[in-house]
C-alpha positions as YAML, in Angstrom:
chain: A
units: angstrom
residues:
- id: 1
  name: UNK
  ca: [107.70, 151.75, 94.84]
- id: 2
  name: UNK
  ca: [106.24, 149.70, 97.68]
- id: 3
  name: UNK
  ca: [106.22, 145.93, 96.38]
- id: 4
  name: UNK
  ca: [105.59, 142.62, 97.56]
- id: 5
  name: UNK
  ca: [107.58, 139.41, 96.76]
- id: 6
  name: UNK
  ca: [106.86, 135.69, 97.43]
- id: 7
  name: UNK
  ca: [109.99, 133.30, 97.49]
- id: 8
  name: UNK
  ca: [111.73, 136.27, 95.40]
- id: 9
  name: UNK
  ca: [109.18, 136.51, 92.91]
- id: 10
  name: UNK
  ca: [107.42, 139.88, 92.41]
- id: 11
  name: UNK
  ca: [104.70, 138.66, 90.05]
- id: 12
  name: UNK
  ca: [102.37, 135.79, 89.92]
- id: 13
  name: UNK
  ca: [103.91, 132.48, 89.57]
- id: 14
  name: UNK
  ca: [103.62, 128.85, 89.75]
- id: 15
  name: UNK
  ca: [105.44, 126.45, 91.94]
- id: 16
  name: UNK
  ca: [105.95, 122.77, 91.00]
- id: 17
  name: UNK
  ca: [106.10, 120.19, 93.68]
- id: 18
  name: UNK
  ca: [105.40, 116.64, 94.61]
- id: 19
  name: UNK
  ca: [102.92, 115.09, 96.99]
- id: 20
  name: UNK
  ca: [104.22, 114.63, 100.47]
- id: 21
  name: UNK
  ca: [106.97, 117.07, 101.02]
- id: 22
  name: UNK
  ca: [106.03, 120.59, 102.53]
- id: 23
  name: UNK
  ca: [105.94, 123.76, 100.76]
- id: 24
  name: UNK
  ca: [107.27, 127.06, 102.51]
- id: 25
  name: UNK
  ca: [106.08, 130.39, 101.23]
- id: 26
  name: UNK
  ca: [107.62, 133.61, 102.19]
- id: 27
  name: UNK
  ca: [106.09, 137.18, 101.56]
- id: 28
  name: UNK
  ca: [108.35, 140.15, 101.91]
- id: 29
  name: UNK
  ca: [107.76, 143.82, 101.92]
- id: 30
  name: UNK
  ca: [109.96, 145.77, 99.70]
- id: 31
  name: UNK
  ca: [110.73, 149.42, 99.48]
- id: 32
  name: UNK
  ca: [108.83, 150.20, 102.79]
- id: 33
  name: UNK
  ca: [109.64, 152.79, 105.28]
- id: 34
  name: UNK
  ca: [107.19, 151.72, 107.74]
- id: 35
  name: UNK
  ca: [105.85, 148.76, 109.25]
- id: 36
  name: UNK
  ca: [103.34, 147.08, 106.74]
- id: 37
  name: UNK
  ca: [100.72, 144.30, 107.70]
- id: 38
  name: UNK
  ca: [100.67, 141.34, 105.43]
- id: 39
  name: UNK
  ca: [97.61, 139.16, 104.67]
- id: 40
  name: UNK
  ca: [97.76, 135.36, 103.29]
- id: 41
  name: UNK
  ca: [94.68, 133.89, 101.29]
- id: 42
  name: UNK
  ca: [94.31, 130.33, 100.34]
- id: 43
  name: UNK
  ca: [91.90, 130.64, 97.28]
- id: 44
  name: UNK
  ca: [89.04, 132.88, 98.66]
- id: 45
  name: UNK
  ca: [89.63, 132.08, 102.35]
- id: 46
  name: UNK
  ca: [91.83, 134.10, 104.58]
- id: 47
  name: UNK
  ca: [94.64, 132.19, 106.55]
- id: 48
  name: UNK
  ca: [94.95, 132.90, 110.15]
- id: 49
  name: UNK
  ca: [98.30, 134.15, 111.09]
- id: 50
  name: UNK
  ca: [100.10, 134.53, 114.35]
- id: 51
  name: UNK
  ca: [100.76, 138.15, 115.48]
- id: 52
  name: UNK
  ca: [104.58, 137.83, 115.10]
- id: 53
  name: UNK
  ca: [104.20, 136.62, 111.56]
- id: 54
  name: UNK
  ca: [102.15, 139.67, 110.06]
- id: 55
  name: UNK
  ca: [104.72, 142.63, 109.84]
- id: 56
  name: UNK
  ca: [106.99, 143.06, 106.57]
- id: 57
  name: UNK
  ca: [107.55, 139.41, 106.44]
- id: 58
  name: UNK
  ca: [105.29, 136.58, 106.62]
- id: 59
  name: UNK
  ca: [105.75, 132.94, 106.19]
- id: 60
  name: UNK
  ca: [103.21, 130.08, 105.70]
- id: 61
  name: UNK
  ca: [103.61, 126.44, 105.42]
- id: 62
  name: UNK
  ca: [101.67, 123.67, 103.42]
- id: 63
  name: UNK
  ca: [102.60, 120.41, 105.04]
- id: 64
  name: UNK
  ca: [102.00, 117.71, 103.81]
- id: 65
  name: UNK
  ca: [101.34, 118.68, 100.28]
- id: 66
  name: UNK
  ca: [98.37, 116.46, 98.87]
- id: 67
  name: UNK
  ca: [96.82, 115.82, 95.51]
- id: 68
  name: UNK
  ca: [93.86, 118.32, 96.38]
- id: 69
  name: UNK
  ca: [96.54, 121.19, 96.70]
- id: 70
  name: UNK
  ca: [96.99, 120.85, 92.92]
- id: 71
  name: UNK
  ca: [95.80, 124.09, 91.35]
- id: 72
  name: UNK
  ca: [95.31, 125.74, 94.52]
- id: 73
  name: UNK
  ca: [96.23, 129.56, 94.64]
- id: 74
  name: UNK
  ca: [98.08, 131.29, 97.58]
- id: 75
  name: UNK
  ca: [98.01, 134.99, 97.79]
- id: 76
  name: UNK
  ca: [99.97, 137.43, 99.83]
- id: 77
  name: UNK
  ca: [98.35, 141.06, 100.20]
- id: 78
  name: UNK
  ca: [99.25, 144.16, 101.62]
- id: 79
  name: UNK
  ca: [96.77, 144.81, 104.38]
- id: 80
  name: UNK
  ca: [96.03, 148.58, 103.87]
- id: 81
  name: UNK
  ca: [96.18, 148.28, 100.02]
- id: 82
  name: UNK
  ca: [94.98, 144.84, 98.94]
- id: 83
  name: UNK
  ca: [95.67, 145.60, 95.22]
- id: 84
  name: UNK
  ca: [99.34, 145.08, 96.09]
- id: 85
  name: UNK
  ca: [99.58, 141.32, 96.04]
- id: 86
  name: UNK
  ca: [101.42, 138.37, 94.57]
- id: 87
  name: UNK
  ca: [99.75, 135.10, 94.12]
- id: 88
  name: UNK
  ca: [101.49, 131.51, 93.58]
- id: 89
  name: UNK
  ca: [99.54, 128.40, 92.24]
- id: 90
  name: UNK
  ca: [100.68, 124.95, 93.35]
- id: 91
  name: UNK
  ca: [101.38, 122.56, 90.54]
- id: 92
  name: UNK
  ca: [101.37, 119.35, 92.52]
- id: 93
  name: UNK
  ca: [102.64, 116.36, 90.44]
- id: 94
  name: UNK
  ca: [101.37, 112.79, 91.41]
- id: 95
  name: UNK
  ca: [100.97, 109.44, 89.45]
- id: 96
  name: UNK
  ca: [97.81, 107.74, 88.72]
- id: 97
  name: UNK
  ca: [96.41, 105.96, 91.67]
- id: 98
  name: UNK
  ca: [94.53, 103.10, 90.04]
- id: 99
  name: UNK
  ca: [94.08, 99.68, 91.49]
- id: 100
  name: UNK
  ca: [91.61, 96.72, 92.05]
- id: 101
  name: UNK
  ca: [89.43, 94.71, 89.92]
- id: 102
  name: UNK
  ca: [85.69, 94.42, 89.14]
- id: 103
  name: UNK
  ca: [83.39, 91.73, 88.07]
- id: 104
  name: UNK
  ca: [80.27, 92.39, 85.84]
- id: 105
  name: UNK
  ca: [77.60, 90.11, 84.89]
- id: 106
  name: UNK
  ca: [75.33, 90.95, 81.58]
- id: 107
  name: UNK
  ca: [72.79, 89.45, 79.54]
- id: 108
  name: UNK
  ca: [73.45, 89.43, 75.92]
- id: 109
  name: UNK
  ca: [72.44, 92.17, 73.46]
- id: 110
  name: UNK
  ca: [72.70, 94.78, 76.51]
- id: 111
  name: UNK
  ca: [74.99, 97.57, 76.61]
- id: 112
  name: UNK
  ca: [78.06, 97.76, 79.21]
- id: 113
  name: UNK
  ca: [80.34, 100.53, 80.44]
- id: 114
  name: UNK
  ca: [83.60, 100.00, 82.05]
- id: 115
  name: UNK
  ca: [84.75, 103.08, 84.14]
- id: 116
  name: UNK
  ca: [88.31, 103.99, 85.30]
- id: 117
  name: UNK
  ca: [88.53, 106.78, 87.63]
- id: 118
  name: UNK
  ca: [92.33, 107.98, 87.44]
- id: 119
  name: UNK
  ca: [93.47, 111.25, 88.46]
- id: 120
  name: UNK
  ca: [97.22, 112.16, 87.59]
- id: 121
  name: UNK
  ca: [99.30, 115.36, 87.07]
- id: 122
  name: UNK
  ca: [100.71, 115.43, 84.41]
- id: 123
  name: UNK
  ca: [97.69, 113.71, 82.57]
- id: 124
  name: UNK
  ca: [98.04, 110.24, 81.88]
- id: 125
  name: UNK
  ca: [97.53, 108.31, 78.53]
- id: 126
  name: UNK
  ca: [95.18, 105.19, 78.75]
- id: 127
  name: UNK
  ca: [94.90, 101.96, 76.91]
- id: 128
  name: UNK
  ca: [92.45, 98.98, 76.82]
- id: 129
  name: UNK
  ca: [93.20, 95.48, 76.82]
- id: 130
  name: UNK
  ca: [91.40, 92.28, 76.68]
- id: 131
  name: UNK
  ca: [92.97, 89.07, 77.97]
- id: 132
  name: UNK
  ca: [96.34, 90.60, 78.17]
- id: 133
  name: UNK
  ca: [96.20, 91.88, 74.48]
- id: 134
  name: UNK
  ca: [95.73, 95.27, 72.76]
- id: 135
  name: UNK
  ca: [91.93, 95.72, 72.40]
- id: 136
  name: UNK
  ca: [90.99, 96.09, 68.67]
- id: 137
  name: UNK
  ca: [88.19, 98.90, 68.75]
- id: 138
  name: UNK
  ca: [85.66, 97.68, 66.44]
- id: 139
  name: UNK
  ca: [83.57, 100.41, 64.85]
- id: 140
  name: UNK
  ca: [79.87, 100.60, 66.12]
- id: 141
  name: UNK
  ca: [80.74, 98.05, 68.90]
- id: 142
  name: UNK
  ca: [83.00, 100.08, 71.02]
- id: 143
  name: UNK
  ca: [82.89, 103.72, 72.41]
- id: 144
  name: UNK
  ca: [85.58, 105.53, 74.32]
- id: 145
  name: UNK
  ca: [85.10, 108.49, 76.59]
- id: 146
  name: UNK
  ca: [87.71, 110.35, 78.21]
- id: 147
  name: UNK
  ca: [88.40, 113.46, 80.51]
- id: 148
  name: UNK
  ca: [91.00, 114.23, 82.67]
- id: 149
  name: UNK
  ca: [89.97, 112.09, 85.48]
- id: 150
  name: UNK
  ca: [87.62, 109.45, 83.87]
- id: 151
  name: UNK
  ca: [88.14, 106.75, 81.33]
- id: 152
  name: UNK
  ca: [85.33, 104.59, 80.01]
- id: 153
  name: UNK
  ca: [84.94, 101.82, 77.48]
- id: 154
  name: UNK
  ca: [81.32, 101.03, 76.41]
- id: 155
  name: UNK
  ca: [80.72, 97.78, 74.50]
- id: 156
  name: UNK
  ca: [77.30, 98.00, 72.69]
- id: 157
  name: UNK
  ca: [75.08, 94.85, 72.31]
- id: 158
  name: UNK
  ca: [77.57, 92.52, 74.12]
- id: 159
  name: UNK
  ca: [77.95, 88.98, 72.66]
- id: 160
  name: UNK
  ca: [79.23, 85.74, 74.07]
- id: 161
  name: UNK
  ca: [82.60, 86.55, 72.51]
- id: 162
  name: UNK
  ca: [82.89, 89.36, 74.57]
- id: 163
  name: UNK
  ca: [83.52, 87.30, 77.67]
- id: 164
  name: UNK
  ca: [86.81, 87.79, 79.24]
- id: 165
  name: UNK
  ca: [88.99, 90.23, 81.40]
- id: 166
  name: UNK
  ca: [89.39, 93.81, 80.38]
- id: 167
  name: UNK
  ca: [92.24, 96.06, 81.72]
- id: 168
  name: UNK
  ca: [92.32, 99.71, 82.01]
- id: 169
  name: UNK
  ca: [96.12, 100.70, 81.94]
- id: 170
  name: UNK
  ca: [96.90, 104.41, 82.85]
- id: 171
  name: UNK
  ca: [100.36, 105.63, 82.15]
- id: 172
  name: UNK
  ca: [102.09, 108.83, 82.97]
- id: 173
  name: UNK
  ca: [105.82, 109.99, 83.46]
- id: 174
  name: UNK
  ca: [105.66, 109.39, 87.17]
- id: 175
  name: UNK
  ca: [104.04, 105.87, 87.19]
- id: 176
  name: UNK
  ca: [101.30, 103.54, 85.90]
- id: 177
  name: UNK
  ca: [98.00, 102.09, 87.33]
- id: 178
  name: UNK
  ca: [95.79, 99.53, 86.18]
- id: 179
  name: UNK
  ca: [92.25, 98.05, 86.83]
- id: 180
  name: UNK
  ca: [90.82, 94.86, 85.93]
- id: 181
  name: UNK
  ca: [87.10, 93.98, 84.77]
- id: 182
  name: UNK
  ca: [85.99, 90.41, 84.54]
- id: 183
  name: UNK
  ca: [82.96, 90.33, 82.30]
- id: 184
  name: UNK
  ca: [80.56, 87.46, 82.10]
- id: 185
  name: UNK
  ca: [78.13, 87.46, 79.24]
- id: 186
  name: UNK
  ca: [74.91, 85.46, 80.19]
- id: 187
  name: UNK
  ca: [72.10, 84.09, 77.96]
- id: 188
  name: UNK
  ca: [69.24, 86.73, 77.19]
- id: 189
  name: UNK
  ca: [66.52, 85.70, 79.57]
- id: 190
  name: UNK
  ca: [63.04, 85.27, 77.73]
- id: 191
  name: UNK
  ca: [60.85, 88.14, 78.34]
- id: 192
  name: UNK
  ca: [57.07, 87.46, 78.99]
- id: 193
  name: UNK
  ca: [54.79, 90.32, 77.90]
- id: 194
  name: UNK
  ca: [52.83, 91.82, 80.81]
- id: 195
  name: UNK
  ca: [50.03, 92.51, 78.78]
- id: 196
  name: UNK
  ca: [49.37, 88.89, 77.54]
- id: 197
  name: UNK
  ca: [50.07, 87.61, 81.43]
- id: 198
  name: UNK
  ca: [47.43, 90.03, 82.65]
- id: 199
  name: UNK
  ca: [44.92, 89.11, 79.92]
- id: 200
  name: UNK
  ca: [45.27, 85.46, 80.83]
- id: 201
  name: UNK
  ca: [44.80, 86.09, 84.28]
- id: 202
  name: UNK
  ca: [41.61, 88.06, 83.63]
- id: 203
  name: UNK
  ca: [40.23, 85.41, 81.48]
- id: 204
  name: UNK
  ca: [40.93, 82.48, 84.04]
- id: 205
  name: UNK
  ca: [39.34, 84.70, 86.82]
- id: 206
  name: UNK
  ca: [36.19, 85.71, 84.68]
- id: 207
  name: UNK
  ca: [35.74, 81.91, 83.62]
- id: 208
  name: UNK
  ca: [35.81, 80.81, 87.28]
- id: 209
  name: UNK
  ca: [33.30, 83.57, 88.39]
- id: 210
  name: UNK
  ca: [30.84, 82.48, 85.70]
- id: 211
  name: UNK
  ca: [31.29, 78.91, 86.68]
- id: 212
  name: UNK
  ca: [30.41, 79.78, 90.04]
- id: 213
  name: UNK
  ca: [27.40, 81.90, 89.01]
- id: 214
  name: UNK
  ca: [26.18, 79.02, 86.73]
- id: 215
  name: UNK
  ca: [26.32, 76.33, 89.34]
- id: 216
  name: UNK
  ca: [24.88, 78.60, 92.23]
- id: 217
  name: UNK
  ca: [21.85, 76.79, 92.58]
- id: 218
  name: UNK
  ca: [23.52, 73.61, 92.82]
- id: 219
  name: UNK
  ca: [25.77, 74.84, 95.38]
- id: 220
  name: UNK
  ca: [23.05, 76.12, 97.54]
- id: 221
  name: UNK
  ca: [21.17, 72.85, 97.23]
- id: 222
  name: UNK
  ca: [24.06, 70.94, 98.51]
- id: 223
  name: UNK
  ca: [24.28, 73.36, 101.57]
...
């Protein structure tokens, strides 16, 4: 009948909280007739506890709660029988943190990718705008890529008409973030074939050498 409870939960549970405030976790031995030592783990790592915070009841505090604590599991275990345990997983809520701007210069007919890195919990929805108007996604011209943390817009074979400011807007129930991309499309630079340039250099060099050889007698007479 020996059991553990964490914050009055005797089975694994999830605890929702916001970034900033501290979270207190209290582990209690129930139905015990003797002193029982408790252990705390953060993920796979054991938490150091003071001597007066190990027997029959043990408390730990996460302060301050950070975005990196989202999804982290804390587990209280019975020292002499680690199969007796209760785990709590933190569900840390935070809005998208997306700001700033970026300037890009690209030649015509090249591809360009605009990338927004925006984590949030709950996961946010994203939208793309061009010059403050909703971007119409033409087929075979635009490609979208999205994960829980990355939002990307790729423009294939850019044209002069693609000049402008693109805005990535990320919205969640907790807030909104945005980032501007100032895209400038430049004229395509002429490409000189390397083989032709090398061949021309070789021809000129050989011609000069033949000219020197042909005139060597005259050159030597001068000297």
